[in-house]
Coordinates of C-alpha atoms in Angstrom, one line a residue:
M1 CA 322.4 248.5 -30.7
A2 CA 319.0 248.5 -32.3
K3 CA 316.8 245.5 -31.9
I4 CA 316.2 244.0 -35.4
D5 CA 313.3 241.7 -34.6
K6 CA 310.9 239.7 -36.8
K7 CA 308.5 242.6 -37.2
I8 CA 311.2 244.8 -38.6
I9 CA 312.7 242.0 -40.8
D10 CA 309.2 241.1 -42.2
A11 CA 308.9 244.7 -43.4
L12 CA 312.2 244.6 -45.3
D13 CA 311.3 244.1 -49.0
R14 CA 314.7 244.5 -50.6
C15 CA 317.1 243.7 -47.9
K16 CA 320.0 241.3 -48.8
I17 CA 322.2 241.5 -45.7
I18 CA 322.0 242.7 -42.1
V19 CA 325.4 243.5 -40.6
R20 CA 325.8 243.7 -36.9
L21 CA 328.6 246.2 -36.2
G22 CA 330.1 244.2 -33.4
V23 CA 330.8 240.6 -32.2
G24 CA 327.5 239.7 -30.5
F25 CA 324.4 239.4 -32.6
D26 CA 321.8 238.6 -30.0
N27 CA 319.8 241.8 -31.0
V28 CA 319.1 240.3 -34.4
D29 CA 316.4 237.7 -35.0
V30 CA 318.7 235.4 -37.1
A31 CA 316.0 232.8 -37.7
A32 CA 313.5 235.4 -39.0
A33 CA 316.2 236.8 -41.4
T34 CA 317.1 233.3 -42.6
S35 CA 313.5 232.4 -43.3
R36 CA 313.4 235.5 -45.6
G37 CA 316.6 234.7 -47.3
I38 CA 318.5 237.6 -45.7
M39 CA 322.2 237.1 -44.8
V40 CA 323.2 238.1 -41.3
A41 CA 326.9 238.9 -40.6
N42 CA 328.8 240.1 -37.6
I43 CA 332.4 241.3 -37.1
P44 CA 333.8 238.4 -35.0
D45 CA 337.4 239.7 -34.9
F46 CA 336.3 243.2 -33.7
C47 CA 337.8 244.7 -30.5
T48 CA 339.7 241.5 -29.4
E49 CA 342.7 243.5 -28.2
E50 CA 340.6 246.2 -26.5
V51 CA 338.2 244.0 -24.6
S52 CA 341.0 241.6 -23.5
D53 CA 343.0 244.7 -22.3
H54 CA 340.0 245.9 -20.4
A55 CA 339.4 242.6 -18.6
V56 CA 343.0 242.3 -17.6
A57 CA 343.2 245.9 -16.5
L58 CA 340.2 245.3 -14.2
I59 CA 341.8 242.3 -12.8
L60 CA 345.1 244.1 -12.1
M61 CA 343.3 247.1 -10.6
I62 CA 341.5 244.8 -8.2
A63 CA 344.6 242.8 -7.4
R64 CA 346.7 245.9 -6.7
R65 CA 343.8 247.7 -4.9
I66 CA 344.1 250.8 -7.1
L67 CA 340.7 252.3 -6.3
P68 CA 340.9 251.8 -2.6
G69 CA 344.3 253.3 -2.7
Q70 CA 343.0 256.4 -4.5
K71 CA 340.1 256.6 -2.1
A72 CA 342.5 256.5 0.9
V73 CA 344.6 259.3 -0.5
R74 CA 341.5 261.5 -1.0
E75 CA 340.7 260.8 2.6
G76 CA 344.1 262.1 3.7
K77 CA 345.6 258.6 4.4
W78 CA 349.1 257.7 3.3
G79 CA 351.7 254.9 3.7
P80 CA 351.3 251.6 5.5
M81 CA 348.1 252.7 7.4
A82 CA 346.2 253.7 4.2
I83 CA 345.1 250.1 3.3
E84 CA 345.5 247.0 5.3
F85 CA 348.4 244.8 4.2
D86 CA 346.3 241.6 4.5
S87 CA 344.1 242.8 1.6
F88 CA 346.9 242.3 -0.8
K89 CA 348.0 239.0 -2.4
R90 CA 350.9 238.5 -4.8
V91 CA 349.5 238.6 -8.4
K92 CA 351.4 235.6 -9.6
E93 CA 349.9 233.5 -6.9
Q94 CA 346.3 234.2 -8.1
T95 CA 344.2 232.4 -10.7
V96 CA 341.9 233.7 -13.4
G97 CA 339.1 231.4 -14.5
L98 CA 337.8 232.0 -18.0
Y99 CA 334.2 231.2 -18.7
G100 CA 334.4 230.6 -22.4
F101 CA 337.6 230.4 -24.5
G102 CA 337.0 232.3 -27.7
R103 CA 339.1 235.0 -29.4
I104 CA 338.9 237.5 -26.5
A105 CA 339.4 234.9 -23.7
R106 CA 342.5 233.6 -25.5
R107 CA 344.0 237.0 -25.5
V108 CA 343.1 237.6 -21.9
A109 CA 344.9 234.3 -21.0
E110 CA 348.0 235.4 -23.0
K111 CA 348.1 238.8 -21.3
A112 CA 347.3 237.5 -17.8
K113 CA 350.0 234.9 -18.1
G114 CA 352.4 237.8 -19.0
A115 CA 351.6 239.1 -15.5
K116 CA 352.3 235.5 -14.2
L117 CA 348.7 234.9 -13.3
N118 CA 347.6 231.2 -13.5
C119 CA 344.8 230.6 -16.0
M120 CA 342.1 228.0 -16.4
A121 CA 339.0 227.8 -18.6
F122 CA 335.7 226.2 -18.9
D123 CA 334.5 225.8 -22.5
P124 CA 332.8 222.5 -23.5
F125 CA 333.3 223.3 -27.2
I126 CA 337.1 223.7 -27.0
P127 CA 339.4 220.6 -26.9
K128 CA 341.8 220.1 -24.1
D129 CA 344.8 220.2 -26.4
V130 CA 343.9 223.7 -27.6
L131 CA 343.8 225.0 -24.1
S132 CA 347.0 223.1 -23.2
A133 CA 348.8 224.7 -26.2
A134 CA 347.9 228.1 -24.8
G135 CA 349.1 227.1 -21.3
V136 CA 345.6 227.1 -19.9
E137 CA 344.1 224.3 -17.8
K138 CA 340.8 222.9 -19.0
V139 CA 338.4 222.4 -16.1
E140 CA 334.8 221.7 -15.3
F141 CA 332.5 224.6 -14.4
K142 CA 332.3 223.6 -10.7
D143 CA 336.1 223.6 -10.5
L144 CA 336.4 226.9 -12.3
L145 CA 334.1 228.5 -9.6
A146 CA 335.8 226.8 -6.7
R147 CA 339.4 227.6 -7.6
S148 CA 339.4 231.0 -9.3
D149 CA 340.3 234.3 -7.7
Y150 CA 338.8 236.1 -10.7
V151 CA 336.0 234.6 -12.8
S152 CA 336.1 236.4 -16.1
L153 CA 333.1 236.0 -18.4
H154 CA 333.7 235.6 -22.2
T155 CA 330.7 234.1 -23.8
P156 CA 328.1 235.2 -26.3
L157 CA 324.6 235.7 -25.1
T158 CA 322.6 232.6 -26.0
K159 CA 319.7 230.7 -24.5
E160 CA 322.3 228.4 -22.9
T161 CA 324.4 231.2 -21.4
E162 CA 321.6 233.6 -20.4
N163 CA 321.3 233.9 -16.5
S164 CA 324.0 231.3 -16.1
F165 CA 325.5 233.1 -13.1
G166 CA 323.2 233.2 -10.1
M167 CA 323.2 232.4 -6.4
D168 CA 324.3 228.7 -6.9
Q169 CA 327.3 229.9 -8.8
F170 CA 328.2 232.7 -6.3
R171 CA 327.9 230.3 -3.4
A172 CA 330.4 227.9 -5.2
M173 CA 332.9 230.7 -5.6
K174 CA 335.6 231.7 -3.1
K175 CA 334.4 234.4 -0.7
T176 CA 337.5 236.4 -1.8
A177 CA 336.8 236.0 -5.5
W178 CA 335.8 238.7 -7.9
L179 CA 333.4 238.4 -10.9
I180 CA 334.6 240.2 -14.1
N181 CA 332.1 240.7 -17.0
T182 CA 333.1 242.2 -20.3
S183 CA 330.7 240.0 -22.4
R184 CA 326.9 240.5 -21.9
G185 CA 325.0 241.7 -18.8
Q186 CA 322.3 239.2 -19.2
V187 CA 324.7 236.3 -18.5
I188 CA 324.4 237.3 -14.9
K189 CA 321.2 237.4 -12.8
E190 CA 321.7 240.9 -11.5
D191 CA 319.3 240.7 -8.6
E192 CA 321.1 237.5 -7.3
L193 CA 324.5 239.2 -7.8
I194 CA 323.3 242.0 -5.6
A195 CA 322.1 239.5 -3.0
A196 CA 325.4 237.7 -3.1
L197 CA 327.3 240.9 -2.6
D198 CA 325.0 241.9 0.3
Q199 CA 325.6 238.4 1.9
K200 CA 329.4 238.7 1.2
L201 CA 329.4 235.4 -0.8
I202 CA 332.0 236.9 -3.1
A203 CA 334.4 239.8 -2.7
G204 CA 333.2 242.0 -5.5
A205 CA 332.4 242.5 -9.2
A206 CA 333.9 244.5 -12.1
L207 CA 331.3 245.0 -14.9
D208 CA 331.6 246.7 -18.2
V209 CA 328.1 245.5 -19.2
L210 CA 324.7 245.4 -17.4
A211 CA 321.4 243.8 -18.1
K212 CA 319.8 247.2 -18.8
E213 CA 321.9 249.9 -20.4
P214 CA 322.3 252.6 -19.4
P215 CA 321.4 251.8 -15.8
D216 CA 319.1 253.9 -13.6
K217 CA 321.0 256.4 -11.5
N218 CA 319.9 254.6 -8.4
H219 CA 320.9 251.1 -9.7
P220 CA 321.9 249.1 -6.6
L221 CA 325.2 248.0 -8.2
L222 CA 326.4 251.6 -8.5
N223 CA 328.2 253.4 -5.8
R224 CA 329.5 250.3 -4.0
D225 CA 333.1 250.2 -2.9
N226 CA 333.4 246.6 -4.0
V227 CA 331.8 247.0 -7.5
I228 CA 333.5 248.7 -10.5
V229 CA 331.2 249.6 -13.3
T230 CA 332.4 251.0 -16.6
P231 CA 330.1 252.3 -19.4
H232 CA 330.4 249.4 -21.9
M233 CA 333.7 250.9 -23.0
G234 CA 335.7 247.7 -23.3
S235 CA 335.8 247.9 -27.1
W236 CA 336.7 251.6 -27.3
T237 CA 339.7 252.8 -29.3
L238 CA 339.8 254.9 -32.5
D239 CA 341.5 251.9 -34.1
S240 CA 338.7 249.4 -33.3
R241 CA 336.0 251.9 -34.4
N242 CA 337.8 252.3 -37.8
D243 CA 338.2 248.5 -38.1
L244 CA 334.5 248.0 -37.3
Q245 CA 333.2 250.4 -39.8
T246 CA 335.6 249.3 -42.6
K247 CA 334.9 245.6 -42.1
G248 CA 331.2 246.1 -41.9
A249 CA 331.2 248.1 -45.2
E250 CA 333.4 245.6 -46.9
E251 CA 330.9 242.8 -46.1
V252 CA 328.1 244.8 -47.6
V253 CA 330.1 245.6 -50.7
R254 CA 330.9 241.9 -51.2
V255 CA 327.2 240.9 -51.1
F256 CA 326.2 243.8 -53.4
K257 CA 328.8 242.5 -55.9
G258 CA 327.1 239.1 -55.9
E259 CA 329.7 237.4 -53.7
E260 CA 329.1 235.5 -50.5
G261 CA 329.6 237.2 -47.2
K262 CA 332.7 236.1 -45.3
K263 CA 331.4 236.6 -41.8
L264 CA 327.9 235.1 -42.0
V265 CA 326.3 233.8 -38.8
N266 CA 323.6 232.1 -40.9
P267 CA 325.5 230.4 -43.8
E268 CA 322.6 228.1 -44.3
V269 CA 320.8 231.0 -46.0
L270 CA 323.1 230.5 -49.0
S271 CA 321.3 227.2 -49.9
K272 CA 317.9 228.9 -50.0

């Protein structure tokens, strides 16, 4: 999770490659590394199963009102009076809107469709026929917001996606909709999410990532009944950790053997 900025990169006299042990590489100054002839690699196929599982689990927990049910039992409530019936809606009649349609989002769609959820996606870089082949409707951003019961974020953190969810987007969502984020916290304007929740513009949020991690104990998104926060654990399994460490080491070995890296995010460096 370290920040590998230009100052650090300029101090690296013998570095050949920087490997980000994860999918996102927004903590590495790729341009600075490229200018120094340093390869930068990530592990793009890391934790696809885990994060997609996590996103779908959050959606199903919300749909089936698992946490309110647990809270009701702890308060001594049971049976039909524990939770209002009108807070439930049949899962297969709900829609997941995917913001981005990369590896993880595609697995989310596959698993969500297994639960009979309808799926749509906004991704200007993915052709319609690719989404159609996956049984996912390609929509414009405004339609995704207006029609989704769950808006699930699956995008890298870039200049284009940073702060892409704010008050305008929350106002465009259903008042009964939930925001799911297993990508990067900075995709959301947190202060505006808090305001949207206070104003009941959306029903709630389930977040595995925050803009600042770890959050302060008095962070206003914590301890709300309509907000689920998990500790950036979407990628966690022993299997994924082993895959990550192995694949990262293999990339280093390839470069030290004089070969080209297979997972470079700056392939243009090879022409330098």
